[in-house]
Coordinates of N, CA and C in Angstrom, one line a residue:
M1 N -12.2 7.1 -36.8 CA -12.1 8.1 -35.7 C -12.4 7.4 -34.3
K2 N -13.3 6.5 -34.3 CA -13.7 5.8 -33.0 C -12.5 5.0 -32.6
K3 N -11.8 4.3 -33.5 CA -10.7 3.5 -33.1 C -9.6 4.4 -32.6
F4 N -9.3 5.5 -33.2 CA -8.3 6.4 -32.7 C -8.6 6.9 -31.3
A5 N -9.9 7.2 -31.0 CA -10.3 7.7 -29.7 C -10.1 6.6 -28.7
A6 N -10.5 5.4 -29.0 CA -10.3 4.2 -28.1 C -8.8 4.0 -27.8
L7 N -8.0 4.1 -28.8 CA -6.5 4.0 -28.6 C -6.0 5.0 -27.7
V8 N -6.4 6.3 -27.8 CA -6.0 7.3 -27.0 C -6.4 7.1 -25.5
I9 N -7.6 6.6 -25.3 CA -8.1 6.3 -24.0 C -7.3 5.2 -23.4
L10 N -7.0 4.1 -24.1 CA -6.2 3.0 -23.6 C -4.8 3.4 -23.3
L11 N -4.2 4.2 -24.1 CA -2.8 4.7 -23.8 C -2.8 5.6 -22.6
T12 N -3.8 6.4 -22.4 CA -3.9 7.3 -21.3 C -4.1 6.5 -20.0
V13 N -4.9 5.5 -20.0 CA -5.2 4.7 -18.8 C -4.1 3.7 -18.5
Y14 N -3.5 3.0 -19.5 CA -2.5 2.0 -19.2 C -1.1 2.5 -19.4
G15 N -0.9 3.6 -20.1 CA 0.5 4.0 -20.3 C 1.0 5.0 -19.4
C16 N 0.2 5.5 -18.4 CA 0.7 6.6 -17.5 C 1.1 6.1 -16.2
S17 N 1.1 4.8 -15.9 CA 1.5 4.3 -14.6 C 3.0 4.3 -14.5
D18 N 3.5 4.9 -13.4 CA 4.9 4.9 -13.2 C 5.3 3.9 -12.2
A19 N 4.4 3.0 -11.8 CA 4.7 2.0 -10.8 C 5.5 0.9 -11.4
V20 N 6.6 0.5 -10.7 CA 7.4 -0.6 -11.1 C 7.0 -1.9 -10.4
F21 N 6.2 -1.7 -9.4 CA 5.6 -2.9 -8.6 C 4.4 -2.5 -7.9
S22 N 3.4 -3.3 -7.9 CA 2.2 -3.1 -7.1 C 1.5 -4.5 -6.8
D23 N 1.2 -4.7 -5.6 CA 0.6 -6.0 -5.2 C -0.1 -5.8 -3.9
T24 N -1.1 -6.6 -3.6 CA -1.8 -6.6 -2.3 C -2.0 -8.0 -1.8
M25 N -2.4 -8.1 -0.6 CA -2.8 -9.4 0.0 C -4.1 -9.1 0.8
T26 N -5.1 -10.1 0.6 CA -6.3 -10.0 1.3 C -6.3 -10.8 2.6
F27 N -7.2 -10.5 3.5 CA -7.3 -11.1 4.8 C -8.6 -11.9 4.9
P28 N -8.6 -13.2 5.3 CA -9.8 -13.9 5.5 C -10.6 -13.2 6.7
E29 N -11.9 -13.2 6.5 CA -12.8 -12.6 7.5 C -12.5 -11.2 7.8
N30 N -11.8 -10.5 6.9 CA -11.4 -9.1 7.1 C -10.7 -8.8 8.5
R31 N -9.8 -9.7 8.8 CA -9.1 -9.6 10.1 C -7.6 -9.7 9.7
W32 N -6.8 -8.7 10.1 CA -5.4 -8.7 9.9 C -4.7 -9.1 11.2
P33 N -4.2 -10.3 11.3 CA -3.5 -10.8 12.5 C -2.3 -9.9 12.8
R34 N -2.0 -9.7 14.0 CA -0.9 -8.9 14.4 C 0.4 -9.6 14.0
T35 N 0.4 -10.9 14.0 CA 1.6 -11.7 13.7 C 1.9 -11.9 12.2
Q36 N 1.0 -11.3 11.4 CA 1.2 -11.5 9.9 C 1.6 -10.2 9.3
A37 N 2.8 -10.3 8.7 CA 3.4 -9.1 8.0 C 3.5 -9.5 6.5
P38 N 2.5 -9.1 5.7 CA 2.7 -9.5 4.2 C 4.0 -8.9 3.6
A39 N 4.7 -9.8 2.9 CA 5.9 -9.5 2.3 C 5.8 -9.6 0.8
F40 N 6.5 -8.8 0.1 CA 6.4 -8.7 -1.4 C 7.8 -8.7 -1.9
D41 N 8.1 -9.6 -2.9 CA 9.4 -9.6 -3.6 C 9.3 -8.6 -4.7
V42 N 10.2 -7.6 -4.7 CA 10.3 -6.5 -5.6 C 11.6 -6.6 -6.3
Q43 N 11.6 -6.6 -7.7 CA 12.8 -6.6 -8.4 C 13.0 -5.2 -9.0
I44 N 14.1 -4.6 -8.6 CA 14.5 -3.2 -9.1 C 15.5 -3.4 -10.2
T45 N 15.3 -2.9 -11.4 CA 16.2 -3.1 -12.5 C 17.1 -1.9 -12.8
D46 N 16.6 -0.7 -12.4 CA 17.3 0.5 -12.7 C 17.6 1.2 -11.3
A47 N 18.9 1.7 -11.1 CA 19.2 2.4 -10.0 C 18.5 3.8 -10.0
G48 N 18.1 4.3 -8.9 CA 17.4 5.6 -8.8 C 16.6 5.8 -7.5
T49 N 15.9 6.8 -7.5 CA 15.1 7.2 -6.4 C 13.7 6.7 -6.6
Y50 N 13.2 6.0 -5.6 CA 11.8 5.3 -5.6 C 11.0 5.8 -4.4
D51 N 9.7 5.9 -4.7 CA 8.7 6.2 -3.6 C 8.0 4.9 -3.3
I52 N 7.8 4.6 -2.0 CA 7.2 3.4 -1.6 C 5.9 3.8 -0.9
Y53 N 4.8 3.2 -1.4 CA 3.4 3.5 -0.9 C 2.9 2.3 -0.2
V54 N 2.1 2.5 0.8 CA 1.3 1.5 1.5 C -0.1 1.7 1.1
E55 N -0.8 0.6 0.8 CA -2.2 0.6 0.4 C -3.0 -0.1 1.5
L56 N -4.2 0.3 1.8 CA -5.0 -0.3 2.8 C -6.5 -0.1 2.4
S57 N -7.2 -1.2 2.4 CA -8.7 -1.2 2.1 C -9.3 -1.7 3.4
H58 N -10.4 -1.0 3.9 CA -11.0 -1.3 5.1 C -12.5 -1.0 5.0
V59 N -13.2 -1.6 5.9 CA -14.7 -1.4 6.0 C -14.9 0.0 6.6
Y60 N -15.8 0.8 6.0 CA -16.0 2.2 6.4 C -16.5 2.2 7.8
G61 N -15.9 3.0 8.7 CA -16.2 3.1 10.1 C -15.9 1.9 10.9
G62 N -15.1 0.9 10.4 CA -14.9 -0.3 11.1 C -13.6 -0.4 11.8
I63 N -12.7 0.7 11.7 CA -11.4 0.6 12.5 C -11.6 1.5 13.7
P64 N -11.3 0.9 14.9 CA -11.6 1.5 16.2 C -10.5 2.6 16.6
M65 N -9.9 3.3 15.6 CA -9.0 4.4 15.9 C -8.8 5.3 14.7
A66 N -8.2 6.4 14.9 CA -8.1 7.4 13.8 C -6.9 7.1 12.9
S67 N -5.9 6.3 13.5 CA -4.7 5.9 12.7 C -4.3 4.6 13.1
V68 N -3.6 3.9 12.2 CA -3.2 2.5 12.4 C -1.7 2.5 12.6
P69 N -1.1 2.1 13.7 CA 0.3 2.0 13.9 C 0.9 0.9 13.0
M70 N 1.9 1.3 12.2 CA 2.4 0.3 11.2 C 3.9 0.4 11.1
N71 N 4.5 -0.6 10.3 CA 5.9 -0.6 10.1 C 6.1 -1.1 8.7
L72 N 7.0 -0.5 8.0 CA 7.4 -1.0 6.6 C 8.9 -1.3 6.7
T73 N 9.3 -2.5 6.3 CA 10.7 -2.9 6.2 C 11.1 -3.2 4.8
V74 N 12.3 -2.7 4.4 CA 12.8 -2.9 3.1 C 14.2 -3.6 3.3
E75 N 14.3 -4.8 2.8 CA 15.5 -5.6 2.9 C 16.0 -6.0 1.5
G76 N 17.3 -5.8 1.3 CA 17.9 -6.1 0.0 C 19.2 -5.4 -0.1
P77 N 19.6 -5.1 -1.3 CA 20.9 -4.3 -1.4 C 20.9 -3.1 -0.6
K78 N 19.8 -2.4 -0.4 CA 19.6 -1.3 0.5 C 18.6 -1.7 1.5
T79 N 18.8 -1.5 2.8 CA 17.9 -1.9 3.9 C 17.5 -0.7 4.7
N80 N 16.2 -0.7 5.1 CA 15.7 0.3 6.0 C 14.4 -0.1 6.6
A81 N 14.0 0.5 7.7 CA 12.7 0.3 8.4 C 12.1 1.6 8.7
F82 N 10.7 1.7 8.6 CA 10.0 2.9 8.8 C 8.8 2.6 9.7
D83 N 8.7 3.2 10.9 CA 7.5 3.2 11.7 C 6.7 4.4 11.4
F84 N 5.4 4.2 11.3 CA 4.5 5.3 10.9 C 3.0 5.0 11.4
D85 N 2.3 6.0 11.5 CA 0.8 5.9 11.8 C 0.1 6.2 10.5
L86 N -0.7 5.3 10.0 CA -1.5 5.5 8.8 C -2.8 6.1 9.2
A87 N -3.0 7.3 8.8 CA -4.3 8.0 9.1 C -5.4 7.4 8.4
V88 N -6.5 7.1 9.2 CA -7.7 6.5 8.6 C -8.8 7.6 8.7
I89 N -8.8 8.4 9.8 CA -9.7 9.5 9.9 C -8.9 10.8 10.3
R90 N -9.1 11.8 9.6 CA -8.5 13.1 9.8 C -9.5 14.2 9.8
D91 N -9.5 15.0 10.9 CA -10.5 16.1 11.1 C -11.9 15.6 11.0
G92 N -12.1 14.4 11.6 CA -13.5 13.8 11.6 C -14.0 13.2 10.3
E93 N -13.1 13.2 9.3 CA -13.5 12.6 8.0 C -12.6 11.4 7.6
H94 N -13.2 10.5 6.9 CA -12.4 9.3 6.5 C -11.4 9.8 5.4
V95 N -10.2 9.3 5.5 CA -9.1 9.5 4.6 C -9.3 8.5 3.4
G96 N -9.0 8.9 2.2 CA -9.0 7.9 1.1 C -10.2 8.0 0.3
D97 N -10.4 7.0 -0.6 CA -11.5 6.9 -1.5 C -12.5 6.0 -0.9
C98 N -13.6 6.5 -0.3 CA -14.7 5.7 0.3 C -15.9 5.7 -0.6
T99 N -16.3 4.5 -1.0 CA -17.4 4.2 -1.8 C -18.3 3.2 -1.1
G100 N -19.5 3.5 -0.8 CA -20.4 2.6 -0.1 C -19.8 2.2 1.3
D101 N -19.6 0.9 1.5 CA -19.1 0.4 2.8 C -17.6 0.2 2.9
Y102 N -16.8 0.6 1.8 CA -15.4 0.4 1.8 C -14.6 1.6 1.5
C103 N -13.4 1.7 2.1 CA -12.5 2.8 1.8 C -11.1 2.2 1.4
D104 N -10.6 2.9 0.4 CA -9.2 2.5 -0.1 C -8.3 3.7 0.2
L105 N -7.2 3.5 0.8 CA -6.2 4.6 0.9 C -4.9 4.1 0.5
E106 N -4.1 5.1 0.1 CA -2.7 4.9 -0.3 C -1.9 6.1 0.3
A107 N -0.8 5.8 0.9 CA 0.1 6.8 1.5 C 1.5 6.6 1.2
K108 N 2.2 7.6 0.8 CA 3.6 7.5 0.5 C 4.3 7.4 1.9
I109 N 5.1 6.4 2.1 CA 5.7 6.2 3.4 C 7.2 6.5 3.3
A110 N 7.8 6.2 2.2 CA 9.3 6.3 2.1 C 9.7 6.7 0.7
T111 N 10.8 7.4 0.7 CA 11.6 7.7 -0.6 C 13.0 7.2 -0.4
M112 N 13.4 6.2 -1.2 CA 14.7 5.6 -1.1 C 15.5 5.6 -2.4
E113 N 16.8 5.7 -2.2 CA 17.7 5.5 -3.4 C 17.9 4.0 -3.4
L114 N 17.5 3.3 -4.5 CA 17.6 1.9 -4.6 C 18.6 1.5 -5.8
T115 N 19.4 0.5 -5.6 CA 20.2 -0.1 -6.6 C 19.6 -1.3 -7.2
P116 N 20.0 -1.7 -8.4 CA 19.3 -2.9 -8.9 C 19.5 -4.1 -8.0
G117 N 18.4 -4.9 -8.0 CA 18.5 -6.1 -7.2 C 17.1 -6.5 -6.7
K118 N 17.1 -7.6 -5.9 CA 15.8 -8.1 -5.3 C 15.6 -7.5 -3.9
Y119 N 14.4 -7.0 -3.6 CA 14.1 -6.4 -2.4 C 12.9 -7.2 -1.8
D120 N 12.9 -7.4 -0.5 CA 11.8 -8.0 0.2 C 11.2 -6.8 1.0
I121 N 10.0 -6.4 0.7 CA 9.3 -5.3 1.3 C 8.1 -5.8 2.1
A122 N 8.1 -5.6 3.4 CA 7.0 -6.1 4.2 C 6.3 -5.0 4.9
V123 N 5.0 -5.1 5.1 CA 4.2 -4.2 5.9 C 3.5 -4.9 7.0
A124 N 3.6 -4.3 8.2 CA 3.1 -4.9 9.4 C 2.2 -3.9 10.2
Q125 N 1.3 -4.3 10.9 CA 0.5 -3.5 11.8 C 0.8 -3.8 13.2
S126 N 0.8 -2.9 14.1 CA 1.1 -3.1 15.5 C 0.0 -2.7 16.4
F127 N -1.3 -3.0 16.0 CA -2.5 -2.7 16.8 C -2.3 -3.6 18.1
D128 N -2.7 -3.0 19.2 CA -2.5 -3.7 20.5 C -3.5 -4.8 20.8
H129 N -3.8 -5.6 19.8 CA -4.8 -6.7 20.0 C -4.3 -7.8 19.1
E130 N -5.0 -9.0 19.2 CA -4.6 -10.1 18.4 C -4.7 -9.9 16.9
F131 N -5.7 -9.1 16.5 CA -5.9 -8.8 15.1 C -6.5 -7.4 14.9
L132 N -6.3 -6.8 13.8 CA -6.9 -5.5 13.4 C -8.2 -5.8 12.7
P133 N -9.4 -5.4 13.2 CA -10.6 -5.8 12.5 C -10.9 -4.9 11.3
N134 N -11.7 -5.5 10.4 CA -12.3 -4.8 9.3 C -11.3 -4.4 8.2
I135 N -10.2 -5.1 8.1 CA -9.2 -4.8 7.1 C -9.4 -5.8 6.0
I136 N -9.7 -5.3 4.8 CA -9.9 -6.2 3.6 C -8.6 -6.6 3.0
R137 N -7.7 -5.6 2.8 CA -6.4 -6.0 2.1 C -5.4 -4.9 2.4
T138 N -4.2 -5.2 2.3 CA -3.1 -4.3 2.3 C -2.1 -4.6 1.3
G139 N -1.2 -3.7 0.9 CA -0.2 -4.0 -0.1 C 0.7 -2.8 -0.2
I140 N 1.6 -2.9 -1.2 CA 2.6 -1.8 -1.5 C 2.6 -1.5 -3.0
T141 N 3.0 -0.3 -3.3 CA 3.3 0.1 -4.6 C 4.6 0.8 -4.6
V142 N 5.5 0.5 -5.5 CA 6.8 1.1 -5.7 C 6.8 1.9 -7.0
K143 N 7.1 3.2 -6.9 CA 7.1 4.0 -8.1 C 8.4 4.7 -8.2
K144 N 8.8 4.9 -9.5 CA 10.0 5.7 -9.7 C 9.7 7.2 -9.3
A145 N 10.5 7.8 -8.5 CA 10.2 9.1 -8.0 C 10.3 10.1 -9.2
Q146 N 9.5 11.1 -9.2 CA 9.5 12.1 -10.3 C 10.5 13.2 -10.0

């Protein structure tokens, strides 16, 4: 019975992800240079509708604004660009999952019809200084839309 329960837990945790791609990039000294736009190679094997999420981990209280101006570019068989403001604080509260000194947030930025092929998806920040402070990592997740 214990083996069965362990199997059910494993299948629940590992079998429920609908992500076809997920990756992040960390920044030395928790500084994201304005000139650096992490890019990720994503292989899409099935045509369909996909949701693209941006992930961001930062030091709690360390970003000097309520939202971060950002850009997401998708290049490949289908190409598009999205400018957006990623909310860090909303109604005086930190957005995302904050534990201790760190916060992790994920936001759906785009829904696109994608055909099979290789896509280069990049995320950039356009903070009006040399670097955005207190950023631990950023990345993207691509999920098949429900």
